[in-house]
Amino acid sequence: MSKQLNASILVIIMIGVGLQLTFAKSVILNIIITLIGLGYLIYCRVSFKMLTVMLLVAFPLSLGTWWSFVAFGVADVWHNAWIYSTRLYAYLCLGAAVTLTVNVKQLLLSLSQHLHLSATFAYGLLAAFNLSPRVRRQVKTIRYAAQLRGVTYHLWQPQLYFKSVLAALQWSGDLAEAMTSHGFSEGFPRSTTYHDDLPKWQWGLAILCILTFGIVAFIIKPW
């Protein structure tokens, strides 16, 4: 039995609970989702430093949301203030449960195998993420080359990104040729050496979480 939830199950729970969370008006549920998310992140051994930074960065946004409802709200201001400020943390922990516990390759291949995400889309995104270190090196090379000519490119100048896009267009052609030479054909079935296990009990867990949240949020309606 897998110790961690499968990436596809995490995405299903995130979307299913997250959509209902948009319409639920419960401070208690927001806090419960936040605590469950933090508990799962701790269980997956996400670094304490990462969790602390994540929570601290979100605090000014949560505080600003809370204060805007307290200062400018017109009806049930205290309840609404706590709903929307705690909801931010609930969304944050839902997203972090996916992004901080699963790498990009696991996520894309899991979605491709279990939720029928297009293989072309999955492998195209995977290639883009794998090229990100090369893009950073290319940006540095462009800036160094410009400095040799007495020109300084800052990060906000469009010339820097225009030159980077031109280089990326060349890489896209090379990447397409490489995928074709390795037997990748768009729209055709392909074999894979990567097998992503998804126990049946995790499907049941996802359905149970979504249904339980919906029942509690819209029938019981806690504060």
C-alpha atoms as a printed R data frame, in Angstrom:
    type eleno elety resid chain resno       x      y       z
1   ATOM     1    CA   MET     A     1   0.000  0.000   0.000
2   ATOM     2    CA   SER     A     2   1.376  3.376  -1.059
3   ATOM     3    CA   LYS     A     3   2.307  5.723   1.762
4   ATOM     4    CA   GLN     A     4   1.387  8.806  -0.259
5   ATOM     5    CA   LEU     A     5  -1.723  9.494  -2.278
6   ATOM     6    CA   ASN     A     6  -1.450  9.186  -6.029
7   ATOM     7    CA   ALA     A     7  -1.030 12.441  -7.931
8   ATOM     8    CA   SER     A     8  -4.293 11.928  -9.849
9   ATOM     9    CA   ILE     A     9  -6.206 11.367  -6.603
10  ATOM    10    CA   LEU     A    10  -4.709 14.528  -5.126
11  ATOM    11    CA   VAL     A    11  -5.796 16.520  -8.171
12  ATOM    12    CA   ILE     A    12  -9.336 15.082  -8.000
13  ATOM    13    CA   ILE     A    13  -9.609 15.918  -4.290
14  ATOM    14    CA   MET     A    14  -8.169 19.400  -4.855
15  ATOM    15    CA   ILE     A    15 -10.651 20.179  -7.641
16  ATOM    16    CA   GLY     A    16 -13.652 18.479  -6.026
17  ATOM    17    CA   VAL     A    17 -13.181 20.067  -2.608
18  ATOM    18    CA   GLY     A    18 -11.878 23.342  -4.012
19  ATOM    19    CA   LEU     A    19 -14.941 23.956  -6.198
20  ATOM    20    CA   GLN     A    20 -17.293 23.320  -3.280
21  ATOM    21    CA   LEU     A    21 -15.134 25.474  -1.044
22  ATOM    22    CA   THR     A    22 -15.909 28.422  -3.317
23  ATOM    23    CA   PHE     A    23 -19.603 28.295  -2.372
24  ATOM    24    CA   ALA     A    24 -19.301 27.033   1.217
25  ATOM    25    CA   LYS     A    25 -19.556 29.683   3.909
26  ATOM    26    CA   SER     A    26 -17.995 27.954   6.889
27  ATOM    27    CA   VAL     A    27 -15.018 29.119   8.911
28  ATOM    28    CA   ILE     A    28 -14.828 25.759  10.674
29  ATOM    29    CA   LEU     A    29 -14.561 23.833   7.403
30  ATOM    30    CA   ASN     A    30 -11.876 26.203   6.122
31  ATOM    31    CA   ILE     A    31  -9.833 25.588   9.264
32  ATOM    32    CA   ILE     A    32 -10.360 21.814   9.041
33  ATOM    33    CA   ILE     A    33  -9.213 21.731   5.390
34  ATOM    34    CA   THR     A    34  -6.172 23.834   6.319
35  ATOM    35    CA   LEU     A    35  -5.217 21.522   9.192
36  ATOM    36    CA   ILE     A    36  -5.724 18.371   7.117
37  ATOM    37    CA   GLY     A    37  -3.596 19.862   4.328
38  ATOM    38    CA   LEU     A    38  -0.831 20.818   6.747
39  ATOM    39    CA   GLY     A    39  -1.026 17.394   8.360
40  ATOM    40    CA   TYR     A    40  -0.608 15.685   4.990
41  ATOM    41    CA   LEU     A    41   2.339 17.931   4.115
42  ATOM    42    CA   ILE     A    42   4.017 17.081   7.420
43  ATOM    43    CA   TYR     A    43   3.284 13.383   6.822
44  ATOM    44    CA   CYS     A    44   4.986 13.655   3.420
45  ATOM    45    CA   ARG     A    45   7.986 15.247   5.178
46  ATOM    46    CA   VAL     A    46   7.831 18.610   3.486
47  ATOM    47    CA   SER     A    47  10.483 20.778   5.136
48  ATOM    48    CA   PHE     A    48   9.386 22.890   8.093
49  ATOM    49    CA   LYS     A    49  11.149 25.880   6.538
50  ATOM    50    CA   MET     A    50   9.088 25.553   3.364
51  ATOM    51    CA   LEU     A    51   5.838 25.347   5.331
52  ATOM    52    CA   THR     A    52   6.773 28.347   7.461
53  ATOM    53    CA   VAL     A    53   7.634 30.484   4.428
54  ATOM    54    CA   MET     A    54   4.426 29.410   2.697
55  ATOM    55    CA   LEU     A    55   2.255 30.384   5.673
56  ATOM    56    CA   LEU     A    56   4.084 33.657   6.311
57  ATOM    57    CA   VAL     A    57   3.865 34.778   2.676
58  ATOM    58    CA   ALA     A    58   0.114 34.170   2.700
59  ATOM    59    CA   PHE     A    59  -0.424 35.997   6.007
60  ATOM    60    CA   PRO     A    60  -0.447 39.585   4.617
61  ATOM    61    CA   LEU     A    61  -2.953 38.520   1.944
62  ATOM    62    CA   SER     A    62  -5.168 36.845   4.520
63  ATOM    63    CA   LEU     A    63  -4.901 39.809   6.875
64  ATOM    64    CA   GLY     A    64  -5.713 42.249   4.074
65  ATOM    65    CA   THR     A    65  -8.774 40.205   3.112
66  ATOM    66    CA   TRP     A    66  -9.928 40.075   6.733
67  ATOM    67    CA   TRP     A    67  -9.461 43.809   7.248
68  ATOM    68    CA   SER     A    68 -11.215 44.765   4.002
69  ATOM    69    CA   PHE     A    69 -14.386 42.971   5.115
70  ATOM    70    CA   VAL     A    70 -14.189 44.367   8.646
71  ATOM    71    CA   ALA     A    71 -13.609 47.923   7.452
72  ATOM    72    CA   PHE     A    72 -15.845 48.055   4.385
73  ATOM    73    CA   GLY     A    73 -18.329 45.180   4.760
74  ATOM    74    CA   VAL     A    74 -22.026 45.941   5.058
75  ATOM    75    CA   ALA     A    75 -23.580 42.720   6.389
76  ATOM    76    CA   ASP     A    76 -22.313 40.082   8.812
77  ATOM    77    CA   VAL     A    77 -18.858 41.585   8.462
78  ATOM    78    CA   TRP     A    78 -17.098 39.487  11.104
79  ATOM    79    CA   HIS     A    79 -18.314 36.167   9.764
80  ATOM    80    CA   ASN     A    80 -17.483 37.097   6.172
81  ATOM    81    CA   ALA     A    81 -14.080 38.395   7.204
82  ATOM    82    CA   TRP     A    82 -13.158 35.109   8.855
83  ATOM    83    CA   ILE     A    83 -14.654 33.044   6.009
84  ATOM    84    CA   TYR     A    84 -12.597 34.656   3.263
85  ATOM    85    CA   SER     A    85  -9.383 35.031   5.237
86  ATOM    86    CA   THR     A    86  -9.372 31.361   6.324
87  ATOM    87    CA   ARG     A    87 -10.496 30.231   2.866
88  ATOM    88    CA   LEU     A    88  -7.245 31.605   1.456
89  ATOM    89    CA   TYR     A    89  -5.268 29.255   3.698
90  ATOM    90    CA   ALA     A    90  -7.560 26.355   2.812
91  ATOM    91    CA   TYR     A    91  -6.891 26.875  -0.898
92  ATOM    92    CA   LEU     A    92  -3.187 27.308  -0.197
93  ATOM    93    CA   CYS     A    93  -2.928 23.977   1.625
94  ATOM    94    CA   LEU     A    94  -5.018 22.173  -0.999
95  ATOM    95    CA   GLY     A    95  -2.683 23.350  -3.741
96  ATOM    96    CA   ALA     A    96   0.442 22.697  -1.689
97  ATOM    97    CA   ALA     A    97  -0.688 19.107  -1.090
98  ATOM    98    CA   VAL     A    98  -0.212 18.579  -4.830
99  ATOM    99    CA   THR     A    99   2.676 20.858  -5.741
100 ATOM   100    CA   LEU     A   100   4.930 20.163  -2.741
101 ATOM   101    CA   THR     A   101   4.510 16.380  -2.574
102 ATOM   102    CA   VAL     A   102   4.556 15.364  -6.256
103 ATOM   103    CA   ASN     A   103   7.120 16.296  -8.895
104 ATOM   104    CA   VAL     A   104   6.129 17.426 -12.373
105 ATOM   105    CA   LYS     A   105   6.978 14.133 -14.077
106 ATOM   106    CA   GLN     A   106   4.915 12.065 -11.636
107 ATOM   107    CA   LEU     A   107   1.978 14.454 -11.941
108 ATOM   108    CA   LEU     A   108   1.872 14.579 -15.747
109 ATOM   109    CA   LEU     A   109   2.402 10.849 -16.282
110 ATOM   110    CA   SER     A   110  -0.162  9.990 -13.615
111 ATOM   111    CA   LEU     A   111  -2.743 12.277 -15.223
112 ATOM   112    CA   SER     A   112  -1.935 10.774 -18.611
113 ATOM   113    CA   GLN     A   113  -2.372  7.181 -17.422
114 ATOM   114    CA   HIS     A   114  -5.340  7.525 -15.071
115 ATOM   115    CA   LEU     A   115  -7.292 10.606 -16.196
116 ATOM   116    CA   HIS     A   116  -6.609 10.310 -19.941
117 ATOM   117    CA   LEU     A   117  -4.657 13.532 -20.298
118 ATOM   118    CA   SER     A   118  -3.371 13.792 -23.866
119 ATOM   119    CA   ALA     A   119   0.070 12.184 -24.161
120 ATOM   120    CA   THR     A   120   1.110 14.947 -26.552
121 ATOM   121    CA   PHE     A   121   0.149 17.591 -23.994
122 ATOM   122    CA   ALA     A   122   1.771 15.706 -21.098
123 ATOM   123    CA   TYR     A   123   5.090 15.069 -22.835
124 ATOM   124    CA   GLY     A   124   5.114 18.572 -24.304
125 ATOM   125    CA   LEU     A   125   4.759 20.110 -20.823
126 ATOM   126    CA   LEU     A   126   7.349 17.713 -19.436
127 ATOM   127    CA   ALA     A   127   9.790 18.754 -22.152
128 ATOM   128    CA   ALA     A   128   9.130 22.429 -21.379
129 ATOM   129    CA   PHE     A   129   9.864 21.922 -17.679
130 ATOM   130    CA   ASN     A   130  13.016 19.966 -18.503
131 ATOM   131    CA   LEU     A   131  14.183 22.827 -20.706
132 ATOM   132    CA   SER     A   132  13.776 25.438 -17.953
133 ATOM   133    CA   PRO     A   133  17.430 25.161 -16.749
134 ATOM   134    CA   ARG     A   134  18.570 25.612 -20.340
135 ATOM   135    CA   VAL     A   135  16.334 28.688 -20.676
136 ATOM   136    CA   ARG     A   136  17.906 30.241 -17.563
137 ATOM   137    CA   ARG     A   137  21.388 29.605 -18.959
138 ATOM   138    CA   GLN     A   138  20.360 31.144 -22.285
139 ATOM   139    CA   VAL     A   139  19.081 34.288 -20.538
140 ATOM   140    CA   LYS     A   140  22.397 34.626 -18.699
141 ATOM   141    CA   THR     A   141  24.302 34.123 -21.965
142 ATOM   142    CA   ILE     A   142  22.251 36.824 -23.697
143 ATOM   143    CA   ARG     A   143  22.874 39.289 -20.854
144 ATOM   144    CA   TYR     A   144  26.622 38.541 -20.796
145 ATOM   145    CA   ALA     A   145  26.864 38.944 -24.581
146 ATOM   146    CA   ALA     A   146  25.053 42.284 -24.374
147 ATOM   147    CA   GLN     A   147  27.384 43.511 -21.613
148 ATOM   148    CA   LEU     A   148  30.362 42.786 -23.861
149 ATOM   149    CA   ARG     A   149  28.846 45.284 -26.309
150 ATOM   150    CA   GLY     A   150  28.271 47.831 -23.553
151 ATOM   151    CA   VAL     A   151  24.530 47.133 -23.340
152 ATOM   152    CA   THR     A   152  22.764 46.098 -20.136
153 ATOM   153    CA   TYR     A   153  19.561 44.066 -20.352
154 ATOM   154    CA   HIS     A   154  17.350 44.224 -17.277
155 ATOM   155    CA   LEU     A   155  14.724 41.602 -16.440
156 ATOM   156    CA   TRP     A   156  11.878 43.984 -17.309
157 ATOM   157    CA   GLN     A   157  13.146 44.804 -20.805
158 ATOM   158    CA   PRO     A   158  11.297 43.061 -23.698
159 ATOM   159    CA   GLN     A   159  14.487 42.752 -25.798
160 ATOM   160    CA   LEU     A   160  15.810 40.115 -23.395
161 ATOM   161    CA   TYR     A   161  12.706 37.955 -23.718
162 ATOM   162    CA   PHE     A   162  12.455 38.435 -27.472
163 ATOM   163    CA   LYS     A   163  15.919 36.958 -27.933
164 ATOM   164    CA   SER     A   164  15.036 34.128 -25.517
165 ATOM   165    CA   VAL     A   165  11.868 33.341 -27.491
166 ATOM   166    CA   LEU     A   166  13.872 33.127 -30.724
167 ATOM   167    CA   ALA     A   167  16.214 30.603 -29.101
168 ATOM   168    CA   ALA     A   168  13.248 28.644 -27.714
169 ATOM   169    CA   LEU     A   169  11.663 28.426 -31.179
170 ATOM   170    CA   GLN     A   170  14.814 26.751 -32.458
171 ATOM   171    CA   TRP     A   171  14.763 24.311 -29.536
172 ATOM   172    CA   SER     A   172  11.098 23.464 -30.201
173 ATOM   173    CA   GLY     A   173  11.983 22.269 -33.687
174 ATOM   174    CA   ASP     A   174  14.853 20.179 -32.350
175 ATOM   175    CA   LEU     A   175  12.583 18.741 -29.668
176 ATOM   176    CA   ALA     A   176   9.903 17.774 -32.198
177 ATOM   177    CA   GLU     A   177  12.510 15.971 -34.332
178 ATOM   178    CA   ALA     A   178  13.861 14.166 -31.268
179 ATOM   179    CA   MET     A   179  10.387 12.974 -30.230
180 ATOM   180    CA   THR     A   180   9.676 11.753 -33.765
181 ATOM   181    CA   SER     A   181  13.019  9.925 -33.977
182 ATOM   182    CA   HIS     A   182  12.156  8.151 -30.710
183 ATOM   183    CA   GLY     A   183   8.910  6.851 -32.206
184 ATOM   184    CA   PHE     A   184   6.450  9.369 -30.742
185 ATOM   185    CA   SER     A   185   3.490  9.894 -33.079
186 ATOM   186    CA   GLU     A   186   0.664 12.236 -32.143
187 ATOM   187    CA   GLY     A   187  -2.729 10.551 -31.813
188 ATOM   188    CA   PHE     A   188  -1.371  7.005 -31.812
189 ATOM   189    CA   PRO     A   189  -1.084  4.630 -28.825
190 ATOM   190    CA   ARG     A   190   2.367  4.320 -27.334
191 ATOM   191    CA   SER     A   191   4.104  1.973 -24.972
192 ATOM   192    CA   THR     A   192   5.545  3.241 -21.712
193 ATOM   193    CA   THR     A   193   8.170  2.046 -19.279
194 ATOM   194    CA   TYR     A   194   6.691  4.107 -16.441
195 ATOM   195    CA   HIS     A   195   3.831  2.469 -14.559
196 ATOM   196    CA   ASP     A   196   1.977  4.518 -11.998
197 ATOM   197    CA   ASP     A   197   0.231  2.445  -9.342
198 ATOM   198    CA   LEU     A   198  -3.150  3.659  -8.148
199 ATOM   199    CA   PRO     A   199  -4.818  1.448  -5.507
200 ATOM   200    CA   LYS     A   200  -8.603  1.186  -5.728
201 ATOM   201    CA   TRP     A   201  -9.036  2.348  -2.137
202 ATOM   202    CA   GLN     A   202  -7.677  5.753  -3.119
203 ATOM   203    CA   TRP     A   203 -10.545  6.242  -5.587
204 ATOM   204    CA   GLY     A   204 -12.930  5.496  -2.743
205 ATOM   205    CA   LEU     A   205 -11.099  7.935  -0.494
206 ATOM   206    CA   ALA     A   206 -11.394 10.714  -3.075
207 ATOM   207    CA   ILE     A   207 -15.144 10.144  -3.515
208 ATOM   208    CA   LEU     A   208 -15.632  9.956   0.260
209 ATOM   209    CA   CYS     A   209 -13.744 13.224   0.853
210 ATOM   210    CA   ILE     A   210 -15.703 15.116  -1.806
211 ATOM   211    CA   LEU     A   211 -19.107 13.779  -0.733
212 ATOM   212    CA   THR     A   212 -18.401 14.292   2.972
213 ATOM   213    CA   PHE     A   213 -17.329 17.872   2.409
214 ATOM   214    CA   GLY     A   214 -20.419 18.579   0.312
215 ATOM   215    CA   ILE     A   215 -22.786 17.113   2.905
216 ATOM   216    CA   VAL     A   216 -21.187 18.992   5.791
217 ATOM   217    CA   ALA     A   217 -20.861 22.273   3.868
218 ATOM   218    CA   PHE     A   218 -24.331 22.464   2.336
219 ATOM   219    CA   ILE     A   219 -26.543 20.389   4.658
220 ATOM   220    CA   ILE     A   220 -25.043 20.681   8.142
221 ATOM   221    CA   LYS     A   221 -23.625 24.171   7.456
222 ATOM   222    CA   PRO     A   222 -21.278 24.708  10.445
223 ATOM   223    CA   TRP     A   223 -20.268 28.268  11.396
